[in-house]
């Protein structure tokens, strides 16, 4: 049997135009940290096996790496769509 969800995800990724970006849903890192009883951003970074600077960049809207997305989703039992969103990058759309 073919896994259609993986096939559909690959198709959707190919449809992203260059002005579209991925970011974590606003406030999610803080909510997950608080709900899980994790005492600090440093502790959350260690749990996800990333640097504190990575946590800060992601919170500030930088596009996460595949490693970060996989670590976050597997650590908290989330699907990609629950944790991340696609948005139009106005600056890149203007430059294109």
Short mmCIF file of N, CA and C in Angstrom, two decimals:
data_model
loop_
_atom_site.label_atom_id
_atom_site.label_comp_id
_atom_site.label_asym_id
_atom_site.label_seq_id
_atom_site.Cartn_x
_atom_site.Cartn_y
_atom_site.Cartn_z
N UNK A 1 0.84 -1.18 0.00
CA UNK A 1 0.00 0.00 0.00
C UNK A 1 0.89 1.25 0.00
N UNK A 2 0.54 2.24 -0.81
CA UNK A 2 1.31 3.47 -0.92
C UNK A 2 0.86 4.45 0.16
N UNK A 3 1.84 5.07 0.81
CA UNK A 3 1.55 6.08 1.82
C UNK A 3 1.25 7.40 1.11
N UNK A 4 -0.04 7.71 0.96
CA UNK A 4 -0.43 8.90 0.20
C UNK A 4 -0.09 10.18 0.95
N UNK A 5 -0.04 10.14 2.27
CA UNK A 5 0.27 11.36 3.00
C UNK A 5 1.70 11.82 2.70
N UNK A 6 2.64 10.92 2.61
CA UNK A 6 4.03 11.29 2.27
C UNK A 6 4.08 11.82 0.85
N UNK A 7 3.36 11.19 -0.07
CA UNK A 7 3.33 11.64 -1.45
C UNK A 7 2.70 13.03 -1.56
N UNK A 8 1.61 13.25 -0.84
CA UNK A 8 0.95 14.56 -0.84
C UNK A 8 1.86 15.63 -0.25
N UNK A 9 2.58 15.30 0.83
CA UNK A 9 3.50 16.26 1.44
C UNK A 9 4.59 16.66 0.46
N UNK A 10 5.14 15.70 -0.26
CA UNK A 10 6.18 16.01 -1.23
C UNK A 10 5.64 16.91 -2.34
N UNK A 11 4.43 16.63 -2.80
CA UNK A 11 3.80 17.47 -3.82
C UNK A 11 3.59 18.89 -3.31
N UNK A 12 3.10 19.02 -2.09
CA UNK A 12 2.87 20.34 -1.52
C UNK A 12 4.18 21.12 -1.36
N UNK A 13 5.26 20.45 -0.97
CA UNK A 13 6.54 21.13 -0.84
C UNK A 13 7.03 21.64 -2.18
N UNK A 14 6.79 20.88 -3.25
CA UNK A 14 7.21 21.33 -4.57
C UNK A 14 6.40 22.55 -5.02
N UNK A 15 5.18 22.71 -4.50
CA UNK A 15 4.33 23.83 -4.88
C UNK A 15 4.74 25.14 -4.21
N UNK A 16 5.55 25.08 -3.16
CA UNK A 16 5.99 26.30 -2.49
C UNK A 16 6.75 27.17 -3.48
N UNK A 17 6.34 28.42 -3.62
CA UNK A 17 7.15 29.27 -4.47
C UNK A 17 8.22 29.91 -3.60
N UNK A 18 9.16 30.57 -4.22
CA UNK A 18 10.34 31.04 -3.52
C UNK A 18 10.06 32.10 -2.46
N UNK A 19 8.90 32.73 -2.50
CA UNK A 19 8.60 33.75 -1.50
C UNK A 19 7.90 33.16 -0.27
N UNK A 20 7.66 31.87 -0.27
CA UNK A 20 7.03 31.24 0.87
C UNK A 20 8.09 30.64 1.78
N UNK A 21 7.86 30.80 3.07
CA UNK A 21 8.81 30.33 4.09
C UNK A 21 8.06 29.52 5.14
N UNK A 22 8.81 28.83 5.97
CA UNK A 22 8.24 28.06 7.07
C UNK A 22 8.72 28.67 8.38
N UNK A 23 7.83 28.76 9.35
CA UNK A 23 8.21 29.23 10.69
C UNK A 23 7.40 28.46 11.72
N UNK A 24 7.91 28.50 12.94
CA UNK A 24 7.19 27.88 14.04
C UNK A 24 5.98 28.74 14.34
N UNK A 25 4.90 28.12 14.78
CA UNK A 25 3.71 28.89 15.13
C UNK A 25 4.03 29.80 16.32
N UNK A 26 3.57 31.04 16.26
CA UNK A 26 3.91 32.02 17.31
C UNK A 26 3.60 31.53 18.72
N UNK A 27 4.58 31.68 19.60
CA UNK A 27 4.41 31.34 21.01
C UNK A 27 4.47 29.86 21.34
N UNK A 28 4.64 29.01 20.31
CA UNK A 28 4.58 27.56 20.56
C UNK A 28 5.72 27.07 21.45
N UNK A 29 6.94 27.53 21.21
CA UNK A 29 8.05 27.06 22.03
C UNK A 29 7.83 27.35 23.51
N UNK A 30 7.35 28.55 23.80
CA UNK A 30 7.11 28.91 25.20
C UNK A 30 5.99 28.07 25.81
N UNK A 31 4.90 27.88 25.04
CA UNK A 31 3.78 27.07 25.56
C UNK A 31 4.22 25.64 25.82
N UNK A 32 4.96 25.05 24.89
CA UNK A 32 5.43 23.68 25.07
C UNK A 32 6.37 23.57 26.27
N UNK A 33 7.25 24.55 26.41
CA UNK A 33 8.19 24.54 27.53
C UNK A 33 7.43 24.62 28.85
N UNK A 34 6.49 25.55 28.94
CA UNK A 34 5.73 25.73 30.18
C UNK A 34 4.86 24.52 30.51
N UNK A 35 4.17 23.99 29.50
CA UNK A 35 3.29 22.84 29.73
C UNK A 35 4.08 21.59 30.13
N UNK A 36 5.31 21.50 29.66
CA UNK A 36 6.15 20.33 29.96
C UNK A 36 6.95 20.50 31.23
N UNK A 37 6.89 21.68 31.84
CA UNK A 37 7.64 21.91 33.07
C UNK A 37 9.13 22.07 32.85
N UNK A 38 9.52 22.42 31.65
CA UNK A 38 10.94 22.63 31.37
C UNK A 38 11.30 24.01 31.92
N UNK A 39 12.34 24.10 32.76
CA UNK A 39 12.58 25.33 33.51
C UNK A 39 13.15 26.51 32.73
N UNK A 40 13.77 26.27 31.57
CA UNK A 40 14.43 27.39 30.88
C UNK A 40 14.58 27.08 29.39
N UNK A 41 14.88 28.14 28.63
CA UNK A 41 15.18 27.95 27.21
C UNK A 41 16.44 27.11 27.04
N UNK A 42 17.40 27.26 27.94
CA UNK A 42 18.62 26.45 27.86
C UNK A 42 18.29 24.97 27.99
N UNK A 43 17.43 24.63 28.94
CA UNK A 43 17.05 23.23 29.13
C UNK A 43 16.28 22.70 27.93
N UNK A 44 15.42 23.53 27.36
CA UNK A 44 14.68 23.11 26.16
C UNK A 44 15.64 22.90 25.00
N UNK A 45 16.61 23.77 24.85
CA UNK A 45 17.61 23.62 23.78
C UNK A 45 18.37 22.30 23.95
N UNK A 46 18.77 21.98 25.17
CA UNK A 46 19.48 20.72 25.42
C UNK A 46 18.59 19.52 25.08
N UNK A 47 17.31 19.61 25.45
CA UNK A 47 16.38 18.52 25.17
C UNK A 47 16.25 18.29 23.65
N UNK A 48 16.26 19.38 22.89
CA UNK A 48 16.10 19.29 21.44
C UNK A 48 17.44 19.09 20.72
N UNK A 49 18.54 19.10 21.48
CA UNK A 49 19.89 18.94 20.93
C UNK A 49 20.23 20.05 19.93
N UNK A 50 19.88 21.28 20.33
CA UNK A 50 20.23 22.47 19.54
C UNK A 50 20.84 23.50 20.49
N UNK A 51 21.39 24.55 19.94
CA UNK A 51 21.96 25.60 20.79
C UNK A 51 20.88 26.56 21.27
N UNK A 52 21.20 27.27 22.32
CA UNK A 52 20.28 28.31 22.81
C UNK A 52 20.09 29.38 21.74
N UNK A 53 21.15 29.67 20.98
CA UNK A 53 21.04 30.65 19.89
C UNK A 53 20.03 30.19 18.84
N UNK A 54 19.97 28.89 18.58
CA UNK A 54 18.98 28.37 17.64
C UNK A 54 17.58 28.61 18.15
N UNK A 55 17.35 28.34 19.43
CA UNK A 55 16.04 28.60 20.04
C UNK A 55 15.67 30.08 19.86
N UNK A 56 16.60 30.96 20.15
CA UNK A 56 16.34 32.40 20.01
C UNK A 56 16.03 32.78 18.57
N UNK A 57 16.80 32.24 17.61
CA UNK A 57 16.55 32.55 16.20
C UNK A 57 15.17 32.07 15.76
N UNK A 58 14.80 30.87 16.18
CA UNK A 58 13.50 30.31 15.80
C UNK A 58 12.38 31.16 16.41
N UNK A 59 12.54 31.55 17.66
CA UNK A 59 11.54 32.40 18.31
C UNK A 59 11.38 33.73 17.59
N UNK A 60 12.47 34.22 17.01
CA UNK A 60 12.44 35.50 16.31
C UNK A 60 11.98 35.38 14.85
N UNK A 61 11.54 34.18 14.46
CA UNK A 61 10.95 34.02 13.14
C UNK A 61 11.84 33.45 12.06
N UNK A 62 13.08 33.09 12.41
CA UNK A 62 13.94 32.48 11.39
C UNK A 62 13.37 31.13 10.96
N UNK A 63 13.68 30.76 9.74
CA UNK A 63 13.21 29.48 9.23
C UNK A 63 13.96 28.35 9.93
N UNK A 64 13.25 27.38 10.48
CA UNK A 64 13.92 26.27 11.18
C UNK A 64 14.53 25.28 10.21
N UNK A 65 15.55 24.60 10.69
CA UNK A 65 16.17 23.54 9.89
C UNK A 65 15.30 22.28 9.97
N UNK A 66 15.54 21.37 9.06
CA UNK A 66 14.83 20.09 9.10
C UNK A 66 15.13 19.34 10.40
N UNK A 67 16.38 19.42 10.85
CA UNK A 67 16.77 18.77 12.11
C UNK A 67 15.96 19.33 13.27
N UNK A 68 15.83 20.65 13.33
CA UNK A 68 15.06 21.26 14.41
C UNK A 68 13.60 20.84 14.34
N UNK A 69 13.01 20.88 13.14
CA UNK A 69 11.60 20.51 13.00
C UNK A 69 11.37 19.06 13.43
N UNK A 70 12.26 18.17 13.03
CA UNK A 70 12.13 16.76 13.41
C UNK A 70 12.28 16.59 14.92
N UNK A 71 13.26 17.27 15.51
CA UNK A 71 13.48 17.15 16.96
C UNK A 71 12.28 17.67 17.75
N UNK A 72 11.75 18.82 17.35
CA UNK A 72 10.61 19.39 18.06
C UNK A 72 9.39 18.48 17.96
N UNK A 73 9.09 18.04 16.74
CA UNK A 73 7.90 17.20 16.56
C UNK A 73 8.02 15.86 17.28
N UNK A 74 9.18 15.24 17.21
CA UNK A 74 9.32 13.94 17.88
C UNK A 74 9.37 14.09 19.40
N UNK A 75 9.98 15.15 19.89
CA UNK A 75 10.07 15.35 21.34
C UNK A 75 8.72 15.63 21.99
N UNK A 76 7.87 16.35 21.27
CA UNK A 76 6.58 16.74 21.84
C UNK A 76 5.40 15.99 21.24
N UNK A 77 5.66 15.06 20.33
CA UNK A 77 4.58 14.27 19.74
C UNK A 77 3.65 15.08 18.86
N UNK A 78 4.22 16.02 18.10
CA UNK A 78 3.42 16.88 17.23
C UNK A 78 3.64 16.52 15.76
N UNK A 79 2.65 16.82 14.94
CA UNK A 79 2.82 16.75 13.50
C UNK A 79 3.40 18.06 13.00
N UNK A 80 3.99 18.04 11.83
CA UNK A 80 4.58 19.26 11.28
C UNK A 80 3.56 20.39 11.18
N UNK A 81 2.35 20.07 10.75
CA UNK A 81 1.31 21.08 10.61
C UNK A 81 0.83 21.66 11.93
N UNK A 82 1.02 20.92 13.00
CA UNK A 82 0.65 21.44 14.32
C UNK A 82 1.67 22.43 14.84
N UNK A 83 2.90 22.29 14.42
CA UNK A 83 3.99 23.09 14.98
C UNK A 83 4.46 24.23 14.07
N UNK A 84 4.29 24.06 12.76
CA UNK A 84 4.86 25.01 11.82
C UNK A 84 3.81 25.51 10.84
N UNK A 85 4.07 26.69 10.28
CA UNK A 85 3.16 27.26 9.30
C UNK A 85 3.95 27.83 8.13
N UNK A 86 3.30 27.85 6.99
CA UNK A 86 3.89 28.43 5.79
C UNK A 86 3.35 29.85 5.69
N UNK A 87 4.25 30.78 5.37
CA UNK A 87 3.82 32.17 5.23
C UNK A 87 4.50 32.81 4.03
N UNK A 88 3.92 33.88 3.57
CA UNK A 88 4.47 34.64 2.45
C UNK A 88 5.50 35.63 2.98
N UNK A 89 6.68 35.57 2.46
CA UNK A 89 7.73 36.49 2.87
C UNK A 89 7.66 37.72 1.98
N UNK A 90 7.14 38.83 2.51
CA UNK A 90 6.93 40.05 1.72
C UNK A 90 8.23 40.58 1.15
N UNK A 91 9.31 40.56 1.94
CA UNK A 91 10.59 41.07 1.46
C UNK A 91 11.09 40.28 0.26
N UNK A 92 10.98 38.97 0.31
CA UNK A 92 11.46 38.15 -0.78
C UNK A 92 10.53 38.26 -1.98
N UNK A 93 9.22 38.43 -1.74
CA UNK A 93 8.28 38.56 -2.86
C UNK A 93 8.55 39.85 -3.63
N UNK A 94 8.91 40.91 -2.94
CA UNK A 94 9.21 42.19 -3.59
C UNK A 94 10.49 42.08 -4.40
N UNK A 95 11.48 41.38 -3.88
CA UNK A 95 12.77 41.24 -4.54
C UNK A 95 12.67 40.36 -5.79
N UNK A 96 11.70 39.47 -5.81
CA UNK A 96 11.59 38.51 -6.93
C UNK A 96 11.03 39.11 -8.19
#
